[in-house]
PDB file of C-alpha atoms in Angstrom:
ATOM      1  CA  MET N  25       0.000   0.000   0.000  1.00 44.00           C
ATOM      2  CA  THR N  26       3.012   2.321  -0.210  1.00 48.00           C
ATOM      3  CA  GLY N  27       2.623   5.551  -2.169  1.00 58.00           C
ATOM      4  CA  HIS N  28      -1.017   6.128  -1.132  1.00 78.00           C
ATOM      5  CA  GLU N  29      -2.287   8.902   1.108  1.00 93.00           C
ATOM      6  CA  VAL N  30      -3.268   7.520   4.510  1.00 96.00           C
ATOM      7  CA  ILE N  31      -5.805   9.353   6.673  1.00 97.00           C
ATOM      8  CA  VAL N  32      -6.012   9.066  10.468  1.00 97.00           C
ATOM      9  CA  GLY N  33      -3.212   6.531  10.248  1.00 96.00           C
ATOM     10  CA  ARG N  34      -5.622   3.858   9.074  1.00 97.00           C
ATOM     11  CA  TYR N  35      -7.331   4.355   5.694  1.00 98.00           C
ATOM     12  CA  ALA N  36      -5.195   4.343   2.561  1.00 97.00           C
ATOM     13  CA  LEU N  37      -6.787   6.317  -0.283  1.00 97.00           C
ATOM     14  CA  ARG N  38      -6.522   5.223  -3.893  1.00 94.00           C
ATOM     15  CA  GLY N  39      -8.478   6.155  -7.014  1.00 93.00           C
ATOM     16  CA  VAL N  40     -11.709   8.129  -7.257  1.00 93.00           C
ATOM     17  CA  LEU N  41     -14.846   5.982  -7.474  1.00 90.00           C
ATOM     18  CA  GLY N  42     -17.312   8.810  -8.015  1.00 86.00           C
ATOM     19  CA  ARG N  43     -18.054  12.495  -7.482  1.00 84.00           C
ATOM     20  CA  GLY N  44     -21.207  14.323  -6.455  1.00 79.00           C
ATOM     21  CA  GLY N  45     -22.157  17.896  -5.748  1.00 77.00           C
ATOM     22  CA  MET N  46     -21.000  17.686  -2.129  1.00 81.00           C
ATOM     23  CA  ALA N  47     -18.290  15.041  -1.979  1.00 86.00           C
ATOM     24  CA  GLU N  48     -16.136  12.542  -3.789  1.00 91.00           C
ATOM     25  CA  VAL N  49     -15.817   8.852  -2.989  1.00 92.00           C
ATOM     26  CA  ARG N  50     -12.376   7.268  -3.018  1.00 95.00           C
ATOM     27  CA  ASP N  51     -11.354   3.655  -3.210  1.00 96.00           C
ATOM     28  CA  GLY N  52      -9.763   2.827   0.120  1.00 97.00           C
ATOM     29  CA  TRP N  53      -8.050   0.158   2.168  1.00 97.00           C
ATOM     30  CA  ASP N  54      -8.523  -0.294   5.894  1.00 98.00           C
ATOM     31  CA  THR N  55      -4.991  -1.091   7.071  1.00 97.00           C
ATOM     32  CA  ARG N  56      -6.190  -2.158  10.514  1.00 97.00           C
ATOM     33  CA  LEU N  57      -8.845  -4.658   9.421  1.00 97.00           C
ATOM     34  CA  THR N  58      -7.212  -5.380   6.029  1.00 97.00           C
ATOM     35  CA  ARG N  59     -10.324  -4.891   3.949  1.00 97.00           C
ATOM     36  CA  HIS N  60     -11.518  -2.776   1.040  1.00 96.00           C
ATOM     37  CA  VAL N  61     -13.622   0.264   1.919  1.00 97.00           C
ATOM     38  CA  ALA N  62     -14.998   3.373   0.229  1.00 95.00           C
ATOM     39  CA  VAL N  63     -14.101   6.747   1.745  1.00 96.00           C
ATOM     40  CA  LYS N  64     -16.356   9.748   1.184  1.00 93.00           C
ATOM     41  CA  LEU N  65     -14.637  13.158   1.461  1.00 93.00           C
ATOM     42  CA  LEU N  66     -16.105  16.644   1.273  1.00 89.00           C
ATOM     43  CA  HIS N  67     -15.007  18.785  -1.665  1.00 89.00           C
ATOM     44  CA  PRO N  68     -12.358  21.294  -0.442  1.00 88.00           C
ATOM     45  CA  PRO N  69     -14.438  24.453  -1.171  1.00 87.00           C
ATOM     46  CA  LEU N  70     -17.239  23.140   1.066  1.00 87.00           C
ATOM     47  CA  ARG N  71     -15.159  22.363   4.139  1.00 87.00           C
ATOM     48  CA  ALA N  72     -15.470  25.900   5.524  1.00 87.00           C
ATOM     49  CA  GLN N  73     -19.275  25.989   5.259  1.00 88.00           C
ATOM     50  CA  PRO N  74     -20.768  25.012   8.646  1.00 88.00           C
ATOM     51  CA  HIS N  75     -24.176  23.936   7.283  1.00 84.00           C
ATOM     52  CA  ILE N  76     -22.519  21.662   4.702  1.00 84.00           C
ATOM     53  CA  ARG N  77     -20.278  20.089   7.325  1.00 87.00           C
ATOM     54  CA  ARG N  78     -23.304  19.579   9.582  1.00 84.00           C
ATOM     55  CA  ARG N  79     -25.219  17.928   6.747  1.00 79.00           C
ATOM     56  CA  PHE N  80     -22.258  15.638   6.046  1.00 83.00           C
ATOM     57  CA  GLU N  81     -21.946  14.684   9.716  1.00 85.00           C
ATOM     58  CA  ASP N  82     -25.689  14.092   9.958  1.00 79.00           C
ATOM     59  CA  GLU N  83     -25.475  11.742   6.967  1.00 75.00           C
ATOM     60  CA  ALA N  84     -22.864   9.661   8.762  1.00 82.00           C
ATOM     61  CA  ARG N  85     -24.866   9.482  11.985  1.00 82.00           C
ATOM     62  CA  ALA N  86     -28.124   8.782  10.186  1.00 78.00           C
ATOM     63  CA  ALA N  87     -26.761   6.002   7.993  1.00 81.00           C
ATOM     64  CA  ALA N  88     -24.748   4.465  10.844  1.00 85.00           C
ATOM     65  CA  ARG N  89     -28.017   3.877  12.713  1.00 84.00           C
ATOM     66  CA  LEU N  90     -29.203   1.589   9.962  1.00 88.00           C
ATOM     67  CA  SER N  91     -28.181  -2.037   9.671  1.00 91.00           C
ATOM     68  CA  HIS N  92     -29.870  -3.782   6.780  1.00 94.00           C
ATOM     69  CA  PRO N  93     -28.690  -5.938   3.838  1.00 95.00           C
ATOM     70  CA  ASN N  94     -30.292  -3.492   1.390  1.00 96.00           C
ATOM     71  CA  ILE N  95     -28.594  -0.362   2.764  1.00 94.00           C
ATOM     72  CA  VAL N  96     -24.937   0.523   2.183  1.00 93.00           C
ATOM     73  CA  ALA N  97     -23.190   0.112   5.554  1.00 92.00           C
ATOM     74  CA  VAL N  98     -21.306   2.931   7.313  1.00 91.00           C
ATOM     75  CA  PHE N  99     -18.191   1.689   9.133  1.00 94.00           C
ATOM     76  CA  ASP N 100     -16.612   4.856  10.487  1.00 94.00           C
ATOM     77  CA  PHE N 101     -16.704   8.647  10.570  1.00 93.00           C
ATOM     78  CA  GLY N 102     -14.036  11.166  11.489  1.00 93.00           C
ATOM     79  CA  GLU N 103     -11.915  14.130  10.464  1.00 93.00           C
ATOM     80  CA  HIS N 104      -8.430  14.351   8.969  1.00 94.00           C
ATOM     81  CA  ASP N 105      -6.584  17.661   8.652  1.00 92.00           C
ATOM     82  CA  GLY N 106      -9.878  19.519   8.972  1.00 89.00           C
ATOM     83  CA  ASN N 107     -11.668  17.420   6.365  1.00 90.00           C
ATOM     84  CA  PRO N 108     -14.533  15.185   7.560  1.00 92.00           C
ATOM     85  CA  PHE N 109     -14.836  11.750   6.028  1.00 94.00           C
ATOM     86  CA  ILE N 110     -17.211   8.782   6.053  1.00 93.00           C
ATOM     87  CA  VAL N 111     -15.995   5.201   5.630  1.00 96.00           C
ATOM     88  CA  LEU N 112     -18.468   3.012   3.777  1.00 93.00           C
ATOM     89  CA  GLU N 113     -18.915  -0.537   2.617  1.00 94.00           C
ATOM     90  CA  ARG N 114     -16.992  -0.954  -0.654  1.00 95.00           C
ATOM     91  CA  LEU N 115     -19.164  -2.107  -3.547  1.00 93.00           C
ATOM     92  CA  PRO N 116     -18.182  -2.775  -7.171  1.00 90.00           C
ATOM     93  CA  GLY N 117     -19.613   0.601  -8.219  1.00 83.00           C
ATOM     94  CA  GLN N 118     -22.392  -0.463 -10.573  1.00 91.00           C
ATOM     95  CA  THR N 119     -25.699   1.316 -10.005  1.00 92.00           C
ATOM     96  CA  LEU N 120     -29.268   0.892 -11.138  1.00 91.00           C
ATOM     97  CA  ALA N 121     -28.556   3.657 -13.636  1.00 88.00           C
ATOM     98  CA  HIS N 122     -25.935   1.425 -15.266  1.00 92.00           C
ATOM     99  CA  LEU N 123     -28.339  -1.518 -15.396  1.00 92.00           C
ATOM    100  CA  ILE N 124     -31.062   0.603 -16.985  1.00 88.00           C
ATOM    101  CA  GLY N 125     -28.591   1.950 -19.528  1.00 89.00           C
ATOM    102  CA  ALA N 126     -27.557  -1.582 -20.483  1.00 92.00           C
ATOM    103  CA  GLY N 127     -31.020  -2.332 -21.868  1.00 91.00           C
ATOM    104  CA  PRO N 128     -34.349  -3.968 -20.998  1.00 90.00           C
ATOM    105  CA  MET N 129     -34.611  -6.253 -17.968  1.00 90.00           C
ATOM    106  CA  SER N 130     -37.065  -9.045 -17.333  1.00 92.00           C
ATOM    107  CA  PRO N 131     -40.153  -8.266 -15.207  1.00 91.00           C
ATOM    108  CA  GLY N 132     -38.970 -10.744 -12.580  1.00 93.00           C
ATOM    109  CA  HIS N 133     -35.581  -9.059 -12.295  1.00 93.00           C
ATOM    110  CA  VAL N 134     -37.189  -5.629 -11.961  1.00 90.00           C
ATOM    111  CA  ARG N 135     -39.578  -6.889  -9.274  1.00 92.00           C
ATOM    112  CA  ALA N 136     -36.705  -8.430  -7.305  1.00 95.00           C
ATOM    113  CA  MET N 137     -34.707  -5.198  -7.423  1.00 93.00           C
ATOM    114  CA  LEU N 138     -37.734  -3.137  -6.427  1.00 91.00           C
ATOM    115  CA  ASP N 139     -38.335  -5.478  -3.480  1.00 94.00           C
ATOM    116  CA  ASP N 140     -34.742  -4.832  -2.349  1.00 95.00           C
ATOM    117  CA  VAL N 141     -35.098  -1.054  -2.591  1.00 92.00           C
ATOM    118  CA  LEU N 142     -38.401  -1.049  -0.728  1.00 91.00           C
ATOM    119  CA  ALA N 143     -36.947  -3.321   1.961  1.00 95.00           C
ATOM    120  CA  GLY N 144     -34.075  -0.876   2.512  1.00 93.00           C
ATOM    121  CA  LEU N 145     -36.405   2.109   2.595  1.00 89.00           C
ATOM    122  CA  GLY N 146     -38.729   0.250   4.946  1.00 90.00           C
ATOM    123  CA  ALA N 147     -35.864  -0.250   7.405  1.00 91.00           C
ATOM    124  CA  ALA N 148     -35.012   3.463   7.209  1.00 88.00           C
ATOM    125  CA  HIS N 149     -38.642   4.455   7.708  1.00 87.00           C
ATOM    126  CA  ARG N 150     -39.003   2.187  10.732  1.00 89.00           C
ATOM    127  CA  ALA N 151     -35.975   3.987  12.182  1.00 86.00           C
ATOM    128  CA  GLY N 152     -37.785   7.279  11.664  1.00 82.00           C
ATOM    129  CA  MET N 153     -35.713   8.359   8.672  1.00 82.00           C
ATOM    130  CA  LEU N 154     -36.648   9.624   5.208  1.00 81.00           C
ATOM    131  CA  HIS N 155     -34.123   9.352   2.369  1.00 76.00           C
ATOM    132  CA  ARG N 156     -35.586  12.109   0.113  1.00 75.00           C
ATOM    133  CA  ASP N 157     -33.317  11.499  -2.893  1.00 77.00           C
ATOM    134  CA  ILE N 158     -34.072   8.044  -4.245  1.00 83.00           C
ATOM    135  CA  LYS N 159     -32.901   7.790  -7.863  1.00 84.00           C
ATOM    136  CA  PRO N 160     -31.074   5.188 -10.016  1.00 87.00           C
ATOM    137  CA  GLY N 161     -27.649   6.625  -9.167  1.00 85.00           C
ATOM    138  CA  ASN N 162     -28.274   6.134  -5.442  1.00 86.00           C
ATOM    139  CA  ILE N 163     -29.156   2.452  -5.758  1.00 91.00           C
ATOM    140  CA  LEU N 164     -26.073   0.225  -5.921  1.00 94.00           C
ATOM    141  CA  VAL N 165     -25.543  -3.406  -6.876  1.00 95.00           C
ATOM    142  CA  SER N 166     -24.241  -5.596  -4.041  1.00 95.00           C
ATOM    143  CA  ALA N 167     -20.784  -7.145  -4.135  1.00 91.00           C
ATOM    144  CA  ALA N 168     -22.306 -10.532  -4.970  1.00 92.00           C
ATOM    145  CA  GLY N 169     -24.410  -8.956  -7.719  1.00 92.00           C
ATOM    146  CA  ASP N 170     -27.588 -10.574  -6.435  1.00 93.00           C
ATOM    147  CA  SER N 171     -29.235  -7.670  -4.599  1.00 96.00           C
ATOM    148  CA  MET N 172     -29.564  -3.885  -4.499  1.00 96.00           C
ATOM    149  CA  LYS N 173     -28.508  -1.455  -1.767  1.00 95.00           C
ATOM    150  CA  VAL N 174     -29.765   2.058  -1.053  1.00 92.00           C
ATOM    151  CA  ALA N 175     -26.962   4.619  -0.705  1.00 87.00           C
ATOM    152  CA  ASP N 176     -26.359   8.319  -0.050  1.00 79.00           C
ATOM    153  CA  PHE N 177     -28.336   9.577   2.931  1.00 71.00           C
ATOM    154  CA  GLY N 178     -26.844  13.064   2.472  1.00 57.00           C
ATOM    155  CA  ILE N 179     -30.206  14.852   2.634  1.00 48.00           C
ATOM    156  CA  ALA N 180     -31.968  12.344   4.849  1.00 52.00           C
ATOM    157  CA  LYS N 181     -34.385  13.677   7.431  1.00 53.00           C
ATOM    158  CA  THR N 182     -35.148  12.196  10.813  1.00 52.00           C
ATOM    159  CA  ALA N 183     -38.069  12.993  13.048  1.00 45.00           C
ATOM    160  CA  ALA N 184     -35.733  14.669  15.551  1.00 46.00           C
ATOM    161  CA  ALA N 185     -33.560  16.560  13.056  1.00 48.00           C
ATOM    162  CA  VAL N 186     -33.981  19.868  11.303  1.00 42.00           C
ATOM    163  CA  THR N 187     -34.431  19.391   7.582  1.00 45.00           C
ATOM    164  CA  HIS N 188     -31.476  20.399   5.401  1.00 44.00           C
ATOM    165  CA  THR N 189     -33.432  22.987   3.433  1.00 43.00           C
ATOM    166  CA  ALA N 190     -32.330  26.543   2.821  1.00 42.00           C
ATOM    167  CA  THR N 191     -33.985  29.356   0.911  1.00 40.00           C
ATOM    168  CA  GLY N 192     -33.051  29.122  -2.756  1.00 40.00           C
ATOM    169  CA  HIS N 193     -31.760  25.548  -2.457  1.00 40.00           C
ATOM    170  CA  VAL N 194     -33.531  22.474  -3.787  1.00 39.00           C
ATOM    171  CA  VAL N 195     -33.573  19.356  -1.625  1.00 42.00           C
ATOM    172  CA  GLY N 196     -33.426  16.309  -3.857  1.00 44.00           C
ATOM    173  CA  THR N 197     -32.883  15.793  -7.572  1.00 47.00           C
ATOM    174  CA  MET N 198     -35.305  17.965  -9.525  1.00 45.00           C
ATOM    175  CA  CYS N 199     -36.247  15.537 -12.279  1.00 44.00           C
ATOM    176  CA  TYR N 200     -37.139  12.889  -9.657  1.00 46.00           C
ATOM    177  CA  LEU N 201     -38.949  15.065  -7.101  1.00 50.00           C
ATOM    178  CA  SER N 202     -42.361  13.945  -5.906  1.00 46.00           C
ATOM    179  CA  PRO N 203     -45.252  16.439  -5.753  1.00 49.00           C
ATOM    180  CA  SER N 204     -44.757  16.725  -1.989  1.00 48.00           C
ATOM    181  CA  GLY N 205     -41.058  17.262  -2.602  1.00 46.00           C
ATOM    182  CA  TRP N 206     -41.840  20.256  -4.783  1.00 40.00           C
ATOM    183  CA  ARG N 207     -44.038  21.676  -2.038  1.00 45.00           C
ATOM    184  CA  VAL N 208     -41.258  21.234   0.525  1.00 44.00           C
ATOM    185  CA  ASN N 209     -38.824  23.104  -1.694  1.00 44.00           C
ATOM    186  CA  ARG N 210     -41.292  25.918  -2.247  1.00 44.00           C
ATOM    187  CA  ARG N 211     -42.617  26.195   1.291  1.00 45.00           C
ATOM    188  CA  ARG N 212     -40.281  25.378   4.148  1.00 46.00           C
ATOM    189  CA  SER N 213     -43.288  24.744   6.357  1.00 40.00           C
ATOM    190  CA  ALA N 214     -44.342  21.816   4.172  1.00 40.00           C
ATOM    191  CA  THR N 215     -43.315  18.286   5.115  1.00 48.00           C
ATOM    192  CA  THR N 216     -42.431  15.106   3.285  1.00 53.00           C
ATOM    193  CA  SER N 217     -43.451  11.626   4.377  1.00 59.00           C
ATOM    194  CA  THR N 218     -42.591   7.994   3.762  1.00 63.00           C
ATOM    195  CA  ARG N 219     -44.991   8.166   0.824  1.00 60.00           C
ATOM    196  CA  SER N 220     -42.630  10.582  -0.906  1.00 62.00           C
ATOM    197  CA  ASP N 221     -39.741   8.096  -0.687  1.00 58.00           C
ATOM    198  CA  CYS N 222     -41.991   5.373  -2.083  1.00 64.00           C
ATOM    199  CA  TRP N 223     -43.113   7.689  -4.898  1.00 48.00           C
ATOM    200  CA  HIS N 224     -39.475   8.232  -5.837  1.00 53.00           C
ATOM    201  CA  THR N 225     -39.041   4.523  -6.566  1.00 60.00           C
ATOM    202  CA  ARG N 226     -41.523   4.720  -9.454  1.00 55.00           C
ATOM    203  CA  PRO N 227     -39.370   6.977 -11.710  1.00 47.00           C
ATOM    204  CA  CYS N 228     -36.393   4.686 -11.032  1.00 55.00           C
ATOM    205  CA  TRP N 229     -37.956   2.087 -13.304  1.00 53.00           C
ATOM    206  CA  ALA N 230     -39.233   4.470 -15.989  1.00 54.00           C
ATOM    207  CA  ASP N 231     -38.387   7.842 -17.457  1.00 55.00           C
ATOM    208  CA  PRO N 232     -38.139  10.671 -14.893  1.00 51.00           C
ATOM    209  CA  PRO N 233     -41.341  12.738 -14.809  1.00 50.00           C
ATOM    210  CA  PHE N 234     -39.365  15.941 -15.554  1.00 48.00           C
ATOM    211  CA  PRO N 235     -36.340  14.686 -17.550  1.00 52.00           C
ATOM    212  CA  ARG N 236     -35.236  18.062 -18.905  1.00 49.00           C
ATOM    213  CA  MET N 237     -35.669  20.014 -15.702  1.00 46.00           C
ATOM    214  CA  THR N 238     -32.511  21.196 -13.958  1.00 44.00           C
ATOM    215  CA  ARG N 239     -33.981  24.239 -12.196  1.00 40.00           C
ATOM    216  CA  PRO N 240     -37.496  25.556 -11.548  1.00 38.00           C
ATOM    217  CA  ARG N 241     -39.070  27.165 -14.593  1.00 38.00           C
ATOM    218  CA  SER N 242     -42.306  28.315 -13.038  1.00 35.00           C
ATOM    219  CA  PRO N 243     -43.917  28.505  -9.604  1.00 35.00           C
ATOM    220  CA  VAL N 244     -44.819  25.147  -8.127  1.00 35.00           C
ATOM    221  CA  PRO N 245     -48.508  24.789  -7.278  1.00 37.00           C
ATOM    222  CA  SER N 246     -49.231  24.898  -3.542  1.00 33.00           C
TER     223      SER N 246
END
């Protein structure tokens, strides 16, 4: 493992597995337990923003509460040289988006994958947590390739937590937002529910309801 950056004296960082608006995920190696992991790190420009750091920390705490075969596991959370990180279960990297892009799937295969996603969401809901950003890119294929796992609880909401919503910011991915999600983004007093998460699973298996939308074009009905 020589030649790789090592954080907190334990996790060796290798190549980049993926990047999002808030963080990047690196391929990692846990030198203490000698296993592959994925390490999520905030983008440098966001490290100085308290509300972003709080959201990142809340993601780690929220996901760490969940233990289910259809949810990506969180192993550790910490900070290295002022940069918070989350250590996650390492998966091959294929998502539902990749499977959809590869072509049609049999009805039985689709049903099995949907059962996995709903099982993971059900576990989160029973723990009092809403995901709020279910989409093909946040549903990963397990290491064995025989099941699906829900990932990325970055904008999750718990019953006891304050929602990560700020004026002028959209919570969720616009082209996949549910009707209640639009109301939440327009009126901070509005609330989402488990039904919204379940609604989000429908566009995962078909075209998004607003495929060309990247920002609001007109007022959202109340």
